[in-house]
Coordinates of C-alpha atoms in Angstrom, one line a residue:
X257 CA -57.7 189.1 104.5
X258 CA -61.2 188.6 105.9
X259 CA -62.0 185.2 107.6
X260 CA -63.9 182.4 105.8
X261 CA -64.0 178.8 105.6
X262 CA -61.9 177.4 103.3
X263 CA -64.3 175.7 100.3
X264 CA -63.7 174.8 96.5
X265 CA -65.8 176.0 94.1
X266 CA -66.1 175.8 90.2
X267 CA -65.3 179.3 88.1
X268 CA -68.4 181.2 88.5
X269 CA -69.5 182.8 85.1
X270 CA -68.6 186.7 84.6
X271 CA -71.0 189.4 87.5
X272 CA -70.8 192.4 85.1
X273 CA -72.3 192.6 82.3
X274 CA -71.6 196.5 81.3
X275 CA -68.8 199.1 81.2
X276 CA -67.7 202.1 82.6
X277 CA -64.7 204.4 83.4
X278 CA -61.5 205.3 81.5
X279 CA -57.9 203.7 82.8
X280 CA -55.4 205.0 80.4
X281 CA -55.3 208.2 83.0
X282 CA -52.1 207.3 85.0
X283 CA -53.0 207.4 88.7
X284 CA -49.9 208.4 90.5
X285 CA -47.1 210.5 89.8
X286 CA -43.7 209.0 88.9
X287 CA -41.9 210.8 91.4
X288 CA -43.0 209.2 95.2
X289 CA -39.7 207.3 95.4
X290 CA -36.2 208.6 95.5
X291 CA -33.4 206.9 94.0
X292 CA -31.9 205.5 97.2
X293 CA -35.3 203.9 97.5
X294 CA -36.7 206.1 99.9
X295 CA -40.3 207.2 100.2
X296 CA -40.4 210.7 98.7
X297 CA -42.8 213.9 99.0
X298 CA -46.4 212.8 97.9
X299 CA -47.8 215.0 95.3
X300 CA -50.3 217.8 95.9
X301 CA -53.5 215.6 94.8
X302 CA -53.4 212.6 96.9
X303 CA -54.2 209.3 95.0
X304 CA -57.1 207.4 96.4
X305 CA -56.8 203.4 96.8
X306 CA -59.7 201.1 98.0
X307 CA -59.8 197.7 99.7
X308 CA -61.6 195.1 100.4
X309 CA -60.8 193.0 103.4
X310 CA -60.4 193.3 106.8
X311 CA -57.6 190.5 107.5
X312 CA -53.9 190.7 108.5
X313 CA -52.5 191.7 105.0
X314 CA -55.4 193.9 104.1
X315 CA -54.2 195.6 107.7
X316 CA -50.5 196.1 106.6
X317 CA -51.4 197.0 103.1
X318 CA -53.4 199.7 104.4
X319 CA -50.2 201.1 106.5
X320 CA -47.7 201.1 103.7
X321 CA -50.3 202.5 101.2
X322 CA -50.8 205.7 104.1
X323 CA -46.9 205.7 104.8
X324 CA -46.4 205.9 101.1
X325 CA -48.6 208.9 100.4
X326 CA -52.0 207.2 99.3
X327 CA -55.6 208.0 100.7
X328 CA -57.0 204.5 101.6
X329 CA -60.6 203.7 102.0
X330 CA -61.2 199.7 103.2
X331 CA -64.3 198.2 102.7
X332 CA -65.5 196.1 105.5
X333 CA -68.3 193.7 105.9
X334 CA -68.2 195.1 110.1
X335 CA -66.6 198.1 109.3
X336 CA -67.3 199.3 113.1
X337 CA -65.9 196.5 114.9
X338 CA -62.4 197.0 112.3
X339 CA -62.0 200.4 112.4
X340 CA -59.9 200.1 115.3
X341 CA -57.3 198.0 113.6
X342 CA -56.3 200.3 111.2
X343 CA -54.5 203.1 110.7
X344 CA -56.4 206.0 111.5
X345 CA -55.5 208.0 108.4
X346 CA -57.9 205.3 106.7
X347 CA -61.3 205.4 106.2
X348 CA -62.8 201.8 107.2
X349 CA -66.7 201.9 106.3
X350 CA -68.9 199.3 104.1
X351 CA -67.8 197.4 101.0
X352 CA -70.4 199.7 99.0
X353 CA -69.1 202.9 99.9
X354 CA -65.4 201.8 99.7
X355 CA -65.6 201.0 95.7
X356 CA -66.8 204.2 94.9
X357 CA -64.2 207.0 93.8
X358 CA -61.4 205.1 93.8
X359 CA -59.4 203.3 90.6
X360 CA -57.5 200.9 92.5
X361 CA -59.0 199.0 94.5
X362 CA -56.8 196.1 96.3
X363 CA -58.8 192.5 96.7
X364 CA -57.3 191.2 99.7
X365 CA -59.7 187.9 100.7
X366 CA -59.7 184.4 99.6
X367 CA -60.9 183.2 96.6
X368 CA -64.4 181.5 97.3
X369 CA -65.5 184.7 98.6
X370 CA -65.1 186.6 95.4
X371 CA -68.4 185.7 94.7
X372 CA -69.7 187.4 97.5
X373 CA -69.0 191.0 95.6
X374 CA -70.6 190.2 92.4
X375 CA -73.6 193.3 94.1
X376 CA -70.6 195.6 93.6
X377 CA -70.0 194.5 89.6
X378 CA -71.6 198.2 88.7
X379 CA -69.5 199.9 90.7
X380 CA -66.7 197.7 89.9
X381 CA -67.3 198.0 85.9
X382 CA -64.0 199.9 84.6
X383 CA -61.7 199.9 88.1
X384 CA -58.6 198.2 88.6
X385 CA -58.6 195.4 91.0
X386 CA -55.6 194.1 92.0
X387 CA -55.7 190.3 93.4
X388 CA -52.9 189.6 96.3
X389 CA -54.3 186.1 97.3
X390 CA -52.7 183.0 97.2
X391 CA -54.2 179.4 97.6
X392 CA -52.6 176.7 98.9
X393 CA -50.5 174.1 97.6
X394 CA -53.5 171.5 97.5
X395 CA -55.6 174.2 95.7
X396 CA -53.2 175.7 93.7
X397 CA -52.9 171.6 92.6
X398 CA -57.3 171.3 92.6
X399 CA -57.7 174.5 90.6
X400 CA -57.2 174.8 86.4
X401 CA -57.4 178.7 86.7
X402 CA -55.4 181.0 89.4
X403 CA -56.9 183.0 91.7
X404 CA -56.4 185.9 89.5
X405 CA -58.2 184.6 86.4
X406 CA -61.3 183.0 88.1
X407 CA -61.3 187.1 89.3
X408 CA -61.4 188.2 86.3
X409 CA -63.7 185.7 84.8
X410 CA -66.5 186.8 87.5
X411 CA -65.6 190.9 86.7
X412 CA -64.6 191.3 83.0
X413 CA -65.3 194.6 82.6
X414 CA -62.9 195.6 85.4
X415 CA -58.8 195.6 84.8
X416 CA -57.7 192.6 87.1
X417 CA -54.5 192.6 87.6
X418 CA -52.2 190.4 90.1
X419 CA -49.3 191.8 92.8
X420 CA -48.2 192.0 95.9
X421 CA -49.0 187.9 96.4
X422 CA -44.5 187.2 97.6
X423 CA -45.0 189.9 99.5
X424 CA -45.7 189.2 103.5
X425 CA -48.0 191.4 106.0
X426 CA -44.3 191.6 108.3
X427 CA -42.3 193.3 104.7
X428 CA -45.5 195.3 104.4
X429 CA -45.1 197.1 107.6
X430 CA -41.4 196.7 108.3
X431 CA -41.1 198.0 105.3
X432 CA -38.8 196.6 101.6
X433 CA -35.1 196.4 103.6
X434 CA -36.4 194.1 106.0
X435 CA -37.6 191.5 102.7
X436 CA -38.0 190.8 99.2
X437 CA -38.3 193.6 97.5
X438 CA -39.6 192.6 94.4
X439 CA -43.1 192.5 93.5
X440 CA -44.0 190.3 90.4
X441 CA -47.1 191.8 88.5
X442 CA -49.1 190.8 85.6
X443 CA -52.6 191.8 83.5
X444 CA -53.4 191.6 80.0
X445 CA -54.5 195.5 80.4
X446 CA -50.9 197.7 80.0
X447 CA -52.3 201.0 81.4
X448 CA -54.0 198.9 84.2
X449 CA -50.2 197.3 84.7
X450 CA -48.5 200.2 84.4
X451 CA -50.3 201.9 87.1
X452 CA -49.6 199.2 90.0
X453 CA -46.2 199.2 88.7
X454 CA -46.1 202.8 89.4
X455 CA -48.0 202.5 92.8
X456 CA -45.0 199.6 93.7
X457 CA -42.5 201.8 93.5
X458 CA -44.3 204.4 94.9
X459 CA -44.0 201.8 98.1
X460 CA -40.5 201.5 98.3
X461 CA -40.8 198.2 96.1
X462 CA -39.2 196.6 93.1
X463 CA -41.7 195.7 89.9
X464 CA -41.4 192.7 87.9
X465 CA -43.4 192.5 84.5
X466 CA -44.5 189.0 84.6
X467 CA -46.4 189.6 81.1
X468 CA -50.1 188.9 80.5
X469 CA -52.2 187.0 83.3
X470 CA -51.8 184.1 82.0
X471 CA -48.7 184.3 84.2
X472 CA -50.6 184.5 87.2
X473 CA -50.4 180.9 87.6
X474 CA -46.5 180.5 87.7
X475 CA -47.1 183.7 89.9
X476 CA -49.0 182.2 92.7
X477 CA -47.0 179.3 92.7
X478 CA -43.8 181.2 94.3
X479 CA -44.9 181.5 97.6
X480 CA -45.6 178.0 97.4
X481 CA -41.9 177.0 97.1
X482 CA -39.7 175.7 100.0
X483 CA -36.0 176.4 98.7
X484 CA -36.6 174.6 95.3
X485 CA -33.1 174.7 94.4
X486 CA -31.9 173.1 97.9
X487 CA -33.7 169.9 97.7
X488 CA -31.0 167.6 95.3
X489 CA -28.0 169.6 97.3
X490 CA -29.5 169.1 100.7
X491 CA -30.4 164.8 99.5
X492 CA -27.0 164.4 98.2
X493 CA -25.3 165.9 101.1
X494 CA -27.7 163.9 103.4
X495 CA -26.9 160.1 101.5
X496 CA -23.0 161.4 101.7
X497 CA -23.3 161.8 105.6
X498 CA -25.1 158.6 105.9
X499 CA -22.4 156.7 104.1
X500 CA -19.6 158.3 105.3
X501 CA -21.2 157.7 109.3
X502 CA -22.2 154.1 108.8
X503 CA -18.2 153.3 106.8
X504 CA -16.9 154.9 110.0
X505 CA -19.2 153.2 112.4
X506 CA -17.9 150.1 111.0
X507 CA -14.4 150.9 110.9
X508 CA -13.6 152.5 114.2
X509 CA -16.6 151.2 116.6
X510 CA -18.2 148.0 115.3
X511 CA -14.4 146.0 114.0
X512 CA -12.9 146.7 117.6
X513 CA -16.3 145.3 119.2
X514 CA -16.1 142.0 117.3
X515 CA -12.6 141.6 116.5
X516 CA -11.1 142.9 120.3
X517 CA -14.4 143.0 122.7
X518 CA -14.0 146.7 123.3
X519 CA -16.7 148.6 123.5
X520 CA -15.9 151.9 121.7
X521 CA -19.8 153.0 121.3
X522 CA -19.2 156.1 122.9
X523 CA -17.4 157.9 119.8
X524 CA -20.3 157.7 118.0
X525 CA -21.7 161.2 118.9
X526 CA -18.7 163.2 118.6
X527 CA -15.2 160.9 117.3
X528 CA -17.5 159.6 114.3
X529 CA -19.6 162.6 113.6
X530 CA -15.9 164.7 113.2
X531 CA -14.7 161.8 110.9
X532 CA -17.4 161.8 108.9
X533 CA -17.8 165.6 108.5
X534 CA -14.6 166.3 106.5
X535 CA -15.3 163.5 104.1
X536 CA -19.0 165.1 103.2
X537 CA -17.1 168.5 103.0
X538 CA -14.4 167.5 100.5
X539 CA -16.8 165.4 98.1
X540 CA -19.3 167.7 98.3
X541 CA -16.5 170.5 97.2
X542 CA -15.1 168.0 94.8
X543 CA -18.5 167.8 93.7
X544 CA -18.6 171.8 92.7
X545 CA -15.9 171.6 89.9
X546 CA -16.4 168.3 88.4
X547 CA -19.1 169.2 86.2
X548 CA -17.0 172.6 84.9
X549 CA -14.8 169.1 84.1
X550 CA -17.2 167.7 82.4
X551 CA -18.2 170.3 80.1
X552 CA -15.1 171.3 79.0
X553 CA -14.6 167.3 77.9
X554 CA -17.8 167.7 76.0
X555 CA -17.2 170.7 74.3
X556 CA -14.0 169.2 73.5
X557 CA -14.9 166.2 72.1
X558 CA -18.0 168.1 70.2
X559 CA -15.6 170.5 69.2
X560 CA -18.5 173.3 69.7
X561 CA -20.2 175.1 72.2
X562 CA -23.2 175.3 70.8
X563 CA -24.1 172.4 71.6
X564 CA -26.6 171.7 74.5
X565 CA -25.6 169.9 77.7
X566 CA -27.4 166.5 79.1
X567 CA -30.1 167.9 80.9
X568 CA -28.1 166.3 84.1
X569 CA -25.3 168.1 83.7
X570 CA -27.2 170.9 83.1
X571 CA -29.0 170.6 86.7
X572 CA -25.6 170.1 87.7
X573 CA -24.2 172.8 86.8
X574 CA -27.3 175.0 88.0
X575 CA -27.2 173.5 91.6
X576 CA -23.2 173.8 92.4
X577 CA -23.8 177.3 94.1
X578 CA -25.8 175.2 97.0
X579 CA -23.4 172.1 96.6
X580 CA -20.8 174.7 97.8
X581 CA -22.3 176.7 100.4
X582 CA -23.4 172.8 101.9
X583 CA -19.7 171.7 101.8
X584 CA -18.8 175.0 103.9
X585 CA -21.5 174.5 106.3
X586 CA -19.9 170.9 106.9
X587 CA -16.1 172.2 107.1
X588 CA -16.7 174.7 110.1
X589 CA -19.1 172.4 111.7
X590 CA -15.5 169.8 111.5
X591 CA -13.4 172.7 113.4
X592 CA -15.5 172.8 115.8
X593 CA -15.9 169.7 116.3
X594 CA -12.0 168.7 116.2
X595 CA -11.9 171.6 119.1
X596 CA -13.7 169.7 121.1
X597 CA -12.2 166.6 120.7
X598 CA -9.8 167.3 124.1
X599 CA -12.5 168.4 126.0
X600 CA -14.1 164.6 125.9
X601 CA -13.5 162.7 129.5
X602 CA -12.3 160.2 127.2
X603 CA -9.5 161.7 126.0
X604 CA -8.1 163.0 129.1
X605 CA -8.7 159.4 130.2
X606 CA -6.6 158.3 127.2
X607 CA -4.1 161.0 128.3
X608 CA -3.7 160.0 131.8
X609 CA -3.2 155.8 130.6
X610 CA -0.6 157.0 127.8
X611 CA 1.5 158.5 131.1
X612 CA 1.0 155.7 133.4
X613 CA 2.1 153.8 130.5
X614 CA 5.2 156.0 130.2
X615 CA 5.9 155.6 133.6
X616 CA 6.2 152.1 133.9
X617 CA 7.9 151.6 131.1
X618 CA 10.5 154.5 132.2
X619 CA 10.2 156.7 129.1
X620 CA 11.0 160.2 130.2
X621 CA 10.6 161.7 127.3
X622 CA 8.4 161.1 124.3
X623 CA 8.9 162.8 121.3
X624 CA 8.1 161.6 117.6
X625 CA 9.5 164.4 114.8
X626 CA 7.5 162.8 112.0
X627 CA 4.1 162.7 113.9
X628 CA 4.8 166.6 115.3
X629 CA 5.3 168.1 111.9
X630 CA 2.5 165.8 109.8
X631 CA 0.0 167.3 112.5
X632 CA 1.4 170.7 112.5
X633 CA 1.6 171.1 108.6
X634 CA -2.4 169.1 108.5
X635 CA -3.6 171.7 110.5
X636 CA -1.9 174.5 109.2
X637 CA -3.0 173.6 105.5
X638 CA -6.8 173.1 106.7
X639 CA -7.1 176.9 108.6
X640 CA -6.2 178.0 104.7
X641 CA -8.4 175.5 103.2
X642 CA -11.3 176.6 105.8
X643 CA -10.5 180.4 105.2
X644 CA -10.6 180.1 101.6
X645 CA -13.9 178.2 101.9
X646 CA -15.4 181.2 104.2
X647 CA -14.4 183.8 101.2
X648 CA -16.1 181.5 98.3
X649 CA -19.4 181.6 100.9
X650 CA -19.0 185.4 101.3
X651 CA -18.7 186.0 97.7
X652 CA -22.2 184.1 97.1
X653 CA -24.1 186.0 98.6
X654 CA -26.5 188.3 96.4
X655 CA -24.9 191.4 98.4
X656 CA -21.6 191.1 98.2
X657 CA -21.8 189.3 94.4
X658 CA -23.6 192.5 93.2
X659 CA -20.8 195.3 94.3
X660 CA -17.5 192.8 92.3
X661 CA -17.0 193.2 88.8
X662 CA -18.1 189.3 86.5
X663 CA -14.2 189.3 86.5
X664 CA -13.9 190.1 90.3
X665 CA -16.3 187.1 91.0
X666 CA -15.3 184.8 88.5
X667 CA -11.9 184.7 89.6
X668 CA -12.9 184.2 93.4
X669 CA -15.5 181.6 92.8
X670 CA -13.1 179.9 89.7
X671 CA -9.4 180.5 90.5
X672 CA -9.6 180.2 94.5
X673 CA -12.0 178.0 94.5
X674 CA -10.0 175.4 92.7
X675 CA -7.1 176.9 95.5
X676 CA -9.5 175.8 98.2
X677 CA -10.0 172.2 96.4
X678 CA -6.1 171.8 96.1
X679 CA -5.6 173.2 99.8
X680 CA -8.0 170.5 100.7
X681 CA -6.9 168.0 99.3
X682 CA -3.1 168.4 100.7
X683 CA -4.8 168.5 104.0
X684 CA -6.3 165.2 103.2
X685 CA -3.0 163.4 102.3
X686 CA -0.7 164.9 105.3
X687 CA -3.7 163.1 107.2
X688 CA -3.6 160.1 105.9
X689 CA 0.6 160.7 105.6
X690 CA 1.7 156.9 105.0
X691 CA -1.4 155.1 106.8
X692 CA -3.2 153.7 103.7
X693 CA 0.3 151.3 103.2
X694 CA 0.1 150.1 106.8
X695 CA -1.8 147.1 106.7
X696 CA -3.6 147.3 110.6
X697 CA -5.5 150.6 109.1
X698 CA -7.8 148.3 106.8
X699 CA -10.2 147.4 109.1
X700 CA -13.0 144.6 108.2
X701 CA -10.6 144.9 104.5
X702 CA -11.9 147.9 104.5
X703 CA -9.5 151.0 103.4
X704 CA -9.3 154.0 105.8
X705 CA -11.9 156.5 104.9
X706 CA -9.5 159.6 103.5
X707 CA -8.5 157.2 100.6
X708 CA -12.2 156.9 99.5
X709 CA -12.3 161.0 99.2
X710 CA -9.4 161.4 97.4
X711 CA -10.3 159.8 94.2
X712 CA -12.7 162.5 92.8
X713 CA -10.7 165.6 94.2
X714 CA -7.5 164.1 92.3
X715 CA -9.2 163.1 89.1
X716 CA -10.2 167.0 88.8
X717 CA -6.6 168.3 89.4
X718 CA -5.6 165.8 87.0
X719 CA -7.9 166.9 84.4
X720 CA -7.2 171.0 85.3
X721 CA -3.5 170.5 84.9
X722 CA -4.4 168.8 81.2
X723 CA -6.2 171.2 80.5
X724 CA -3.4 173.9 80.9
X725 CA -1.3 171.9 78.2
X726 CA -1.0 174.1 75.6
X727 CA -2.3 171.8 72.9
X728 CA -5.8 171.5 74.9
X729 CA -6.1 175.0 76.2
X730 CA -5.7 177.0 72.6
X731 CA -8.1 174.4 71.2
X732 CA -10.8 175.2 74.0
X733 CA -10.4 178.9 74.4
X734 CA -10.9 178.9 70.3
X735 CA -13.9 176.6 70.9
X736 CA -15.4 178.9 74.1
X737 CA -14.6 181.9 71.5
X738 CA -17.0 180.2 69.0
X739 CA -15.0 178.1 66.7
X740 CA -16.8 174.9 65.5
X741 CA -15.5 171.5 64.1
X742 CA -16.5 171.0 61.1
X743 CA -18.6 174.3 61.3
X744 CA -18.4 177.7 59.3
X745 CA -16.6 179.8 62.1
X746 CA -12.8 180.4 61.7
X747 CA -10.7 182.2 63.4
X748 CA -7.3 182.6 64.3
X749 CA -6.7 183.2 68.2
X750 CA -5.3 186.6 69.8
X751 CA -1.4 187.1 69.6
X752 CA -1.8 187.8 74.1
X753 CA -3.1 184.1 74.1
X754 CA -3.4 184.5 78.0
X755 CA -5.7 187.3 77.3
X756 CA -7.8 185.6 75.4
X757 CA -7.9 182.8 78.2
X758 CA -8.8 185.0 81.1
X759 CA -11.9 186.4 78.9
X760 CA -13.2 182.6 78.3
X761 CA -15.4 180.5 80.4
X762 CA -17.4 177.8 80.2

């Protein structure tokens, strides 16, 4: 995009004024892409593209448009001081000679200099231009009209169409693997849409009809996002660390300080950190099949499915993909951590005291069977709990989700998921073992932490198991099936009832 200061200006009214040109011609074959996604043979009568700009983008644009089988001609304001930047299968010379023959004609500069080509507006009339700008969040905020409509507002005899706006110079000229691949596109001229969505796949894209350009809007807006759907996840995860930290802080450093005088600060960067991680982990997985809970209740009590959720369990349920992948992010983070607990100068000082100790008081051998299997069986049940965690992360991601079956994923992300949940929580209680009845663990009156965790995980194995009572689960399979209370749908339910359950979610 060519350089300019950045300034706001009111919609300018319409440059052109007459028209010419046909655009219900289609400009490029359907046949430049293969169906591996692959740039194919060109076709005999190269299609010819224009731009205007001289900037970053308007330089990768240029490359893929040549790599793709287009003749590009770029319109410069210095067109000898550019030529040198650009491919040298395009043609760099003045704006005015740029516009000329071809159709398409890509505007790749910011949006207060638009009014610099309203000179061009008769050789404009009838063309397609396709906007690829984007403002900024503060004017995207400033501005009533996109970038796309105060376009067409200053050339309304020409096709405006926007594209290519998610797209970044690097995908440009690494080319679709290395990126998004999909290209959002709207107009309110079809044959004017129809041929960028041609020309996208043509680059080794994939076309989204947004609709009209009244779209263009919500359009300009993605780029503008910063993981939208991680921001509750990544809060509540963040208070759940905080909480969990400062309960432990006060538990195992600040009530030896004041009750004992000893000064056990130094666990705060890696004793504490380890103690708190599990107990974000295990809400936060708790935290993923709770809602499921909660709707079935609903529909339960409703006695309909047609009804609409609260709009916070709604969110809920829309944000328990990132919930999960945040609560496996915290469990490997905990192994790690618990590896490196021996490695402390601490604890081999705690090691070496402990046999002094032994010494003195002539104990040659120390052995105690309950503590050796409770830590064997604790760790043994967390490697599962961890692995199965790893295969519900794998399974979310768009790649691996695409190639398994709805039944393939639902059972992974459903079945052993609530496997990982129980796994958990069984390495949870062989941790705490009998410690929440001995009276020295409640600190300050407080109770150890793993009782805290436990409450939610066990309240949603309490409520899974009801649910398999045969009383509850025919009535909501028939109500995920579409029988209503009180309603007009009746139906009696398969003979293979566990059939009928495996096809029924929520």
């Amino acid at each position: 995009m060519e350089s300019g200061q950045l300034v706001s200006r009111a919609p300018a009214p319409g440059c052109a004024t007459r028209t010419s040109g046909k655009m219900d011609k289609p400009l490029i074959s359907h046949h430049l892409v293969d169906s591996d996604g692959s740039l194919a043979e060109a076709p005999s009568e190269v299609p010819k593209v224009g731009i205007l700009g001289s900037g970053d983008f308007a330089r990768s644009l240029a490359t893929r448009l040549v790599g793709s089988g287009f003749s590009v001609v770029v319109g410069s304001r210095n067109p000898k001081r550019m030529a040198g930047l650009f491919p040298s299968a395009a043609r760099v010379t003045l704006q005015e000679e740029a516009v000329g023959s071809p159709e398409v004609i890509f505007v790749a500069m910011f949006r207060e200099h638009y009014s610099t080509l309203c000179g061009l507006s008769d050789q404009l009339a009838g063309k397609i231009l396709v906007d690829v700008s984007n403002p900024t969040e503060r004017e995207h905020l400033q501005h009533h009209q996109s970038n796309a409509e105060y376009l067409a507002s200053l050339f309304p005899t020409c096709a405006v169409v926007k594209a290519f706006n998610v797209i970044s110079a690097w995908t440009l000229q690494s080319g679709p693997r290395d990126g998004n691949r999909q290209v959002p596109i709207c107009s309110d001229q079809p044959e004017a849409k129809r041929t960028v969505l041609e020309m996208v796949r043509a680059m080794g894209f994939t076309p989204v009809d947004m609709g009209s350009l009244a779209s263009a809007q919500e359009v300009e807006a993605m780029p503008l996002r910063l993981f939208p759907g991680w921001k509750v996840p990544a809060l509540l995860a963040l208070g759940l660390f905080i909480f969990f930290y400062a309960y432990n802080f006060v538990r195992d450093v600040l009530e030896p300080y004041v009750q004992e005088g000893k000064n056990k600060f130094y666990k705060l960067p890696v004793f504490v950190v380890n103690t708190t991680l599990p107990c974000v982990a295990y809400v936060l997985l708790s935290l993923v099949y709770l809602p499921g809970v909660l709707a079935a209740a609903l529909q339960l009590r409703r006695g309909t499915k047609y009804q609409r959720f609260p709009d916070w369990l709604d969110h809920w349920l829309q944000h328990r993909k990132q919930i999960g992948l945040l609560s496996f992010f915290c469990a490997p983070l905990h192994a790690l951590y618990s590896l490196c607990l021996p490695l402390r100068r601490s604890h081999r000082y705690d090691l070496v005291n402990l046999a002094v100790k032994q010494v003195l008081t002539n104990k040659s051998h120390l052995w105690n069977e309950e503590e050796v299997w409770r830590m064997e069986i604790y760790l043994s049940l967390g490697v599962l709990a961890l692995g199965m965690l790893s295969l519900l992360a794998v399974t979310s991601l768009p790649s691996i989700a695409n190639s398994l079956n709805w039944r393939e994923f639902s059972f992974v992300q459903s079945t052993l998921g609530f496997v990982a949940l129980v796994l958990s929580t069984l390495h949870t209680l062989t941790y705490g073992w009998t410690r929440a009845f001995e009276e020295s663990r409640y600190k300050f009156f407080l109770p150890p932490t793993f009782t805290l965790t436990l409450l939610v995980p066990c309240v949603i194995i309490l409520a899974k198991g009801l649910f398999l009572l045969p009383c509850i689960s025919r009535r909501l399979t028939k109500i995920r099936r579409g029988w209503e209370k009180d309603g007009f749908v009746r139906f009696t339910l398969p003979v293979d009832h566990a059939l009928a359950q495996k096809t029924s979610h929520v």
